[in-house]
Amino acid sequence: MIKMVLGVLGVLTFWFVVVFIKDFMENKNNLEAHNTWSKVTFIGFITDFFDTLGIGSFAPTTALLKGMKQTKDRLLPGTLNVSHTIPVVLEAFIFITVIDMDSATLISMLASATIGAWVGAGIVSKLPEKKVQFAMGIALFITAFLMLAGQMDWMPGGGEPLSQSFDGVKNNLIYKTMEIKETIDGKEVIKMLGVPIGIKGSKLIVAIVANFILGALMTAGIGLYAPCMALVYLLGMSPRVAFPIMMGSCAFLMPVASIKFVKEKAYDRRASMGITIGGTIGVIIAAYIVKELPLDILKWLVIGVIFYTSVTMLKASSQNKEMPSKPADE
């Protein structure tokens, strides 16, 4: 099933690449004069490096493009989508391939987010954005605090591996025995422990419904990364499995949306190609870091991302500013 999912994503991406390259080559002698290859490639490397860590790329890219005067405002939505499509798809391919996760859980959550984005667009787009951002900001802040409390041993945490090897189901959590790196007395120790890589029953139903809502909220400018990390934690899964879910959810939406921008010529060609090239390099480097990070350090990364996003959303709600989404035209 995973191969079929990657196959569908590959077809969508190939379609986008053909359209993108064709348009770029037809206009290669008439590229924008207000930007430079070095600057836009640098922007791509930085933003997609941190996107791979779960920070998100649209807001930082917007800030850098505007701050360095590398594109026109009217082309910004299309440029964001087109430039980050290939890096995000690459993120999805890498994490779906290298991170071990229950296939039924992954496919169900990818499908629900995709359907949520398409079906829920008309409904969610009518909701008051300021209130949605405020509510999501508060929810993420509470979740980040709960994760911090678990990490500091103030209370039991979620997503913890079992104290022994185990392959099976407990409390609707699907476990698989995997290598876990732990630091004991300053020394790195590798243990074979049961890791929660999926869910069943009522937890899976909750995950499907929640990711449907998160997919719909993407159309209102609410990013999916941090809420997805929070959802994975609250359901008791390992924080590592959040990466294939959140990257895959965005990857399935972006190629089709970006093709629309290319055909309407509503994007900056040089900026998009430069960010794509730099971003692809950034993704490869950052993905290796995520894969090799010890679970304990990865949890701190996730906590930081969720805290950062909650503060960003609360700030945006107080200023009533629209947050960039994936895809921006949804």
CSV table of C-alpha atoms in Angstrom, one decimal:
chain,number,residue,atom,x,y,z
A,1,MET,CA,0.0,0.0,0.0
A,2,ILE,CA,2.8,2.4,0.8
A,3,LYS,CA,4.3,1.8,-2.6
A,4,MET,CA,1.0,2.7,-4.2
A,5,VAL,CA,0.8,5.9,-2.2
A,6,LEU,CA,4.3,6.9,-3.2
A,7,GLY,CA,3.4,5.9,-6.8
A,8,VAL,CA,0.4,8.3,-6.9
A,9,LEU,CA,2.5,11.1,-5.3
A,10,GLY,CA,5.2,10.4,-7.9
A,11,VAL,CA,2.7,10.7,-10.8
A,12,LEU,CA,1.3,14.0,-9.4
A,13,THR,CA,4.9,15.4,-8.9
A,14,PHE,CA,6.0,14.3,-12.4
A,15,TRP,CA,3.0,16.1,-13.9
A,16,PHE,CA,4.0,19.3,-12.0
A,17,VAL,CA,7.7,19.0,-12.9
A,18,VAL,CA,6.8,18.7,-16.7
A,19,VAL,CA,4.6,21.8,-16.5
A,20,PHE,CA,7.1,23.8,-14.4
A,21,ILE,CA,10.2,22.9,-16.5
A,22,LYS,CA,8.3,23.6,-19.8
A,23,ASP,CA,7.2,27.0,-18.6
A,24,PHE,CA,10.7,27.9,-17.2
A,25,MET,CA,12.5,26.8,-20.4
A,26,GLU,CA,10.1,28.8,-22.6
A,27,ASN,CA,10.9,31.9,-20.6
A,28,LYS,CA,14.6,31.3,-19.6
A,29,ASN,CA,15.7,34.3,-21.6
A,30,ASN,CA,13.1,36.6,-20.0
A,31,LEU,CA,13.5,35.9,-16.3
A,32,GLU,CA,12.8,38.5,-13.6
A,33,ALA,CA,15.4,41.3,-13.2
A,34,HIS,CA,14.7,42.1,-9.6
A,35,ASN,CA,16.3,39.0,-8.0
A,36,THR,CA,19.5,37.0,-8.1
A,37,TRP,CA,20.2,33.3,-8.3
A,38,SER,CA,22.5,33.3,-5.2
A,39,LYS,CA,19.9,35.0,-3.0
A,40,VAL,CA,16.9,32.9,-3.9
A,41,THR,CA,18.9,29.7,-3.7
A,42,PHE,CA,20.2,30.6,-0.3
A,43,ILE,CA,16.6,31.4,0.8
A,44,GLY,CA,15.5,27.9,-0.4
A,45,PHE,CA,18.3,26.1,1.4
A,46,ILE,CA,17.5,27.9,4.7
A,47,THR,CA,13.7,27.7,4.6
A,48,ASP,CA,13.4,24.1,3.5
A,49,PHE,CA,16.1,22.9,5.9
A,50,PHE,CA,14.0,24.2,8.8
A,51,ASP,CA,10.8,23.0,7.0
A,52,THR,CA,12.2,19.5,7.2
A,53,LEU,CA,12.6,19.9,11.0
A,54,GLY,CA,8.9,20.8,11.2
A,55,ILE,CA,9.2,24.6,11.4
A,56,GLY,CA,7.4,25.3,8.2
A,57,SER,CA,8.7,27.2,5.1
A,58,PHE,CA,6.0,29.6,4.0
A,59,ALA,CA,6.3,32.2,6.7
A,60,PRO,CA,10.1,32.3,6.7
A,61,THR,CA,10.2,32.4,2.9
A,62,THR,CA,7.8,35.3,2.8
A,63,ALA,CA,9.9,37.2,5.3
A,64,LEU,CA,13.2,36.6,3.4
A,65,LEU,CA,11.8,37.3,0.0
A,66,LYS,CA,10.2,40.5,1.1
A,67,GLY,CA,13.1,41.5,3.3
A,68,MET,CA,15.7,40.9,0.5
A,69,LYS,CA,13.3,42.3,-2.2
A,70,GLN,CA,13.4,39.2,-4.3
A,71,THR,CA,9.9,39.1,-5.6
A,72,LYS,CA,6.7,41.1,-6.1
A,73,ASP,CA,3.9,40.8,-3.6
A,74,ARG,CA,1.3,39.9,-6.2
A,75,LEU,CA,3.4,36.8,-7.2
A,76,LEU,CA,4.1,35.7,-3.6
A,77,PRO,CA,1.3,33.1,-3.2
A,78,GLY,CA,2.2,31.3,-6.4
A,79,THR,CA,6.0,31.6,-5.8
A,80,LEU,CA,5.6,30.0,-2.3
A,81,ASN,CA,3.7,27.0,-3.7
A,82,VAL,CA,5.7,26.4,-6.8
A,83,SER,CA,9.1,26.9,-5.2
A,84,HIS,CA,8.4,24.5,-2.3
A,85,THR,CA,6.5,21.7,-4.1
A,86,ILE,CA,9.5,19.6,-5.0
A,87,PRO,CA,11.3,20.0,-1.6
A,88,VAL,CA,8.1,19.1,0.3
A,89,VAL,CA,7.5,16.1,-2.0
A,90,LEU,CA,11.1,15.0,-1.4
A,91,GLU,CA,10.5,15.3,2.4
A,92,ALA,CA,7.5,13.1,2.1
A,93,PHE,CA,9.3,10.4,0.0
A,94,ILE,CA,12.3,10.4,2.4
A,95,PHE,CA,10.3,10.2,5.7
A,96,ILE,CA,7.7,7.8,4.4
A,97,THR,CA,10.5,5.5,3.2
A,98,VAL,CA,13.0,5.7,6.1
A,99,ILE,CA,10.7,6.1,9.1
A,100,ASP,CA,9.0,2.9,10.1
A,101,MET,CA,5.3,3.5,10.7
A,102,ASP,CA,2.1,1.4,10.5
A,103,SER,CA,0.9,1.7,6.9
A,104,ALA,CA,-2.9,1.7,7.7
A,105,THR,CA,-2.4,4.6,10.1
A,106,LEU,CA,-0.3,6.6,7.7
A,107,ILE,CA,-2.6,6.1,4.7
A,108,SER,CA,-5.7,6.8,6.7
A,109,MET,CA,-4.3,10.1,8.0
A,110,LEU,CA,-2.9,11.2,4.6
A,111,ALA,CA,-6.3,10.5,3.0
A,112,SER,CA,-8.3,12.3,5.7
A,113,ALA,CA,-6.1,15.5,5.5
A,114,THR,CA,-6.3,15.5,1.7
A,115,ILE,CA,-10.1,15.1,1.7
A,116,GLY,CA,-10.4,17.7,4.5
A,117,ALA,CA,-8.5,20.2,2.4
A,118,TRP,CA,-10.7,19.7,-0.7
A,119,VAL,CA,-14.1,19.1,1.0
A,120,GLY,CA,-13.6,21.5,3.9
A,121,ALA,CA,-12.3,24.5,1.9
A,122,GLY,CA,-15.6,26.1,1.4
A,123,ILE,CA,-16.7,25.7,5.1
A,124,VAL,CA,-13.4,26.6,6.8
A,125,SER,CA,-12.7,29.6,4.6
A,126,LYS,CA,-15.8,31.3,6.0
A,127,LEU,CA,-14.7,30.9,9.6
A,128,PRO,CA,-13.3,33.9,11.5
A,129,GLU,CA,-9.6,33.5,10.9
A,130,LYS,CA,-8.6,35.5,14.0
A,131,LYS,CA,-10.6,33.2,16.3
A,132,VAL,CA,-9.4,30.0,14.7
A,133,GLN,CA,-5.7,31.2,15.1
A,134,PHE,CA,-6.3,32.1,18.7
A,135,ALA,CA,-8.0,28.8,19.6
A,136,MET,CA,-5.3,26.8,17.8
A,137,GLY,CA,-2.5,28.8,19.4
A,138,ILE,CA,-3.9,28.1,22.9
A,139,ALA,CA,-4.4,24.4,22.1
A,140,LEU,CA,-0.8,24.1,20.8
A,141,PHE,CA,0.6,25.9,23.8
A,142,ILE,CA,-1.2,23.6,26.2
A,143,THR,CA,0.0,20.5,24.3
A,144,ALA,CA,3.6,21.8,24.3
A,145,PHE,CA,3.4,22.4,28.0
A,146,LEU,CA,2.1,18.8,28.5
A,147,MET,CA,5.0,17.5,26.4
A,148,LEU,CA,7.4,19.6,28.4
A,149,ALA,CA,5.9,18.2,31.7
A,150,GLY,CA,6.4,14.7,30.4
A,151,GLN,CA,9.9,15.4,29.3
A,152,MET,CA,10.8,16.8,32.7
A,153,ASP,CA,9.1,13.9,34.5
A,154,TRP,CA,6.5,16.1,36.1
A,155,MET,CA,3.8,13.8,34.7
A,156,PRO,CA,3.6,10.7,32.4
A,157,GLY,CA,4.5,11.5,28.8
A,158,GLY,CA,3.1,10.2,25.5
A,159,GLY,CA,4.8,8.3,22.8
A,160,GLU,CA,7.2,6.6,25.1
A,161,PRO,CA,8.7,3.2,24.1
A,162,LEU,CA,8.0,0.2,26.3
A,163,SER,CA,10.7,-1.0,28.7
A,164,GLN,CA,11.1,-4.1,26.7
A,165,SER,CA,10.9,-5.5,23.2
A,166,PHE,CA,7.3,-6.0,22.0
A,167,ASP,CA,5.5,-6.5,18.6
A,168,GLY,CA,1.8,-6.2,18.9
A,169,VAL,CA,-1.1,-4.0,20.1
A,170,LYS,CA,-1.6,-2.5,23.6
A,171,ASN,CA,-4.3,0.1,24.4
A,172,ASN,CA,-5.0,0.6,20.7
A,173,LEU,CA,-1.3,1.4,20.1
A,174,ILE,CA,0.6,-0.6,17.6
A,175,TYR,CA,4.1,-1.4,18.8
A,176,LYS,CA,7.2,-2.6,16.9
A,177,THR,CA,10.6,-3.6,18.4
A,178,MET,CA,13.2,-1.1,17.2
A,179,GLU,CA,16.6,0.2,18.1
A,180,ILE,CA,16.4,3.1,20.6
A,181,LYS,CA,19.4,5.2,21.5
A,182,GLU,CA,19.6,6.3,25.1
A,183,THR,CA,22.2,8.2,27.1
A,184,ILE,CA,23.0,6.6,30.4
A,185,ASP,CA,25.7,8.1,32.6
A,186,GLY,CA,27.1,10.1,29.7
A,187,LYS,CA,27.3,7.0,27.5
A,188,GLU,CA,25.2,6.2,24.5
A,189,VAL,CA,23.4,2.9,24.9
A,190,ILE,CA,21.3,1.1,22.2
A,191,LYS,CA,18.3,-0.9,23.4
A,192,MET,CA,15.7,-3.0,21.5
A,193,LEU,CA,12.3,-1.7,22.8
A,194,GLY,CA,8.7,-1.7,21.6
A,195,VAL,CA,8.0,1.7,19.9
A,196,PRO,CA,4.4,2.9,19.2
A,197,ILE,CA,4.3,3.4,15.5
A,198,GLY,CA,0.6,3.3,14.8
A,199,ILE,CA,-2.9,3.2,16.2
A,200,LYS,CA,-6.1,1.1,16.0
A,201,GLY,CA,-9.7,1.3,17.0
A,202,SER,CA,-11.1,4.4,18.6
A,203,LYS,CA,-7.7,6.2,18.5
A,204,LEU,CA,-7.5,5.7,14.7
A,205,ILE,CA,-11.0,7.1,14.3
A,206,VAL,CA,-10.0,10.2,16.4
A,207,ALA,CA,-6.8,10.6,14.2
A,208,ILE,CA,-8.8,10.4,11.0
A,209,VAL,CA,-11.4,13.0,12.1
A,210,ALA,CA,-8.7,15.3,13.6
A,211,ASN,CA,-6.5,15.2,10.5
A,212,PHE,CA,-9.5,15.9,8.3
A,213,ILE,CA,-10.0,19.0,10.4
A,214,LEU,CA,-6.3,20.0,10.2
A,215,GLY,CA,-6.4,19.5,6.4
A,216,ALA,CA,-9.5,21.8,6.2
A,217,LEU,CA,-7.8,24.3,8.5
A,218,MET,CA,-4.9,24.5,6.0
A,219,THR,CA,-7.2,26.3,3.7
A,220,ALA,CA,-7.7,29.0,6.3
A,221,GLY,CA,-4.0,29.6,6.6
A,222,ILE,CA,-3.4,27.4,9.7
A,223,GLY,CA,-0.3,25.3,9.1
A,224,LEU,CA,-0.5,21.6,9.6
A,225,TYR,CA,3.0,20.7,10.9
A,226,ALA,CA,2.7,21.7,14.6
A,227,PRO,CA,-0.9,20.6,15.1
A,228,CYS,CA,0.0,17.3,13.6
A,229,MET,CA,2.9,16.9,15.9
A,230,ALA,CA,0.6,17.7,18.8
A,231,LEU,CA,-2.0,15.2,17.6
A,232,VAL,CA,0.6,12.4,17.3
A,233,TYR,CA,1.7,13.1,20.9
A,234,LEU,CA,-1.8,13.2,22.3
A,235,LEU,CA,-2.6,9.8,20.6
A,236,GLY,CA,0.5,8.3,22.2
A,237,MET,CA,2.5,7.6,19.1
A,238,SER,CA,6.3,8.1,18.8
A,239,PRO,CA,7.1,11.8,17.8
A,240,ARG,CA,9.1,10.5,14.9
A,241,VAL,CA,6.0,9.2,13.0
A,242,ALA,CA,4.7,12.8,12.8
A,243,PHE,CA,7.1,13.5,10.0
A,244,PRO,CA,5.8,11.2,7.3
A,245,ILE,CA,2.2,12.1,8.3
A,246,MET,CA,2.7,15.9,8.1
A,247,MET,CA,5.0,16.0,5.1
A,248,GLY,CA,2.8,13.5,3.2
A,249,SER,CA,-0.3,15.5,4.0
A,250,CYS,CA,1.1,18.6,2.4
A,251,ALA,CA,2.9,16.9,-0.4
A,252,PHE,CA,-0.4,15.5,-1.9
A,253,LEU,CA,-1.9,18.9,-2.1
A,254,MET,CA,0.9,21.0,-3.4
A,255,PRO,CA,1.6,19.7,-7.0
A,256,VAL,CA,-2.0,20.3,-8.2
A,257,ALA,CA,-2.2,23.7,-6.6
A,258,SER,CA,1.2,24.7,-8.0
A,259,ILE,CA,0.3,23.6,-11.6
A,260,LYS,CA,-2.5,26.1,-11.5
A,261,PHE,CA,-0.2,28.9,-10.5
A,262,VAL,CA,2.3,28.0,-13.3
A,263,LYS,CA,-0.4,27.8,-16.0
A,264,GLU,CA,-1.7,31.2,-14.9
A,265,LYS,CA,1.9,32.5,-14.9
A,266,ALA,CA,1.2,33.9,-11.4
A,267,TYR,CA,4.6,33.1,-9.9
A,268,ASP,CA,8.2,34.3,-10.0
A,269,ARG,CA,10.2,31.9,-12.2
A,270,ARG,CA,13.8,32.7,-11.1
A,271,ALA,CA,12.8,32.7,-7.4
A,272,SER,CA,10.9,29.5,-7.7
A,273,MET,CA,13.6,27.6,-9.5
A,274,GLY,CA,16.3,28.9,-7.2
A,275,ILE,CA,14.4,28.1,-4.0
A,276,THR,CA,13.6,24.6,-5.5
A,277,ILE,CA,17.4,23.9,-6.0
A,278,GLY,CA,18.5,25.3,-2.7
A,279,GLY,CA,15.6,23.8,-0.9
A,280,THR,CA,16.3,20.3,-2.3
A,281,ILE,CA,19.8,20.4,-0.8
A,282,GLY,CA,18.5,21.7,2.5
A,283,VAL,CA,15.9,18.9,2.7
A,284,ILE,CA,18.5,16.1,2.1
A,285,ILE,CA,20.8,17.4,4.9
A,286,ALA,CA,18.0,18.1,7.4
A,287,ALA,CA,16.3,14.7,6.8
A,288,TYR,CA,19.5,12.9,7.8
A,289,ILE,CA,19.6,14.9,11.0
A,290,VAL,CA,16.0,14.0,11.9
A,291,LYS,CA,16.5,10.3,11.1
A,292,GLU,CA,19.6,10.1,13.2
A,293,LEU,CA,18.5,12.2,16.2
A,294,PRO,CA,18.1,10.3,19.5
A,295,LEU,CA,14.4,10.1,20.5
A,296,ASP,CA,15.0,12.3,23.6
A,297,ILE,CA,16.5,15.1,21.5
A,298,LEU,CA,13.8,14.8,18.9
A,299,LYS,CA,11.2,15.3,21.6
A,300,TRP,CA,12.9,18.6,22.6
A,301,LEU,CA,12.8,19.7,18.9
A,302,VAL,CA,9.1,18.9,18.6
A,303,ILE,CA,8.4,20.8,21.9
A,304,GLY,CA,10.3,23.8,20.5
A,305,VAL,CA,8.4,23.7,17.2
A,306,ILE,CA,5.0,23.6,18.9
A,307,PHE,CA,5.8,26.3,21.4
A,308,TYR,CA,7.1,28.5,18.5
A,309,THR,CA,4.1,27.9,16.4
A,310,SER,CA,1.6,28.6,19.2
A,311,VAL,CA,3.3,31.9,19.9
A,312,THR,CA,3.3,32.8,16.2
A,313,MET,CA,-0.5,32.0,15.9
A,314,LEU,CA,-1.4,33.9,19.1
A,315,LYS,CA,0.6,36.9,17.8
A,316,ALA,CA,-1.0,36.6,14.3
A,317,SER,CA,-4.5,36.5,15.9
A,318,SER,CA,-3.8,39.6,18.0
A,319,GLN,CA,-2.7,41.4,14.8
A,320,ASN,CA,-5.3,39.7,12.7
A,321,LYS,CA,-2.7,38.9,10.0
A,322,GLU,CA,-3.2,36.0,7.6
A,323,MET,CA,-0.7,33.2,8.0
A,324,PRO,CA,0.7,31.6,4.8
A,325,SER,CA,-0.7,28.1,4.3
A,326,LYS,CA,0.1,25.0,2.2
A,327,PRO,CA,-1.2,25.3,-0.4
A,328,ALA,CA,-1.7,29.1,-0.4
A,329,ASP,CA,-4.5,29.2,-2.9
A,330,GLU,CA,-6.7,26.6,-1.1
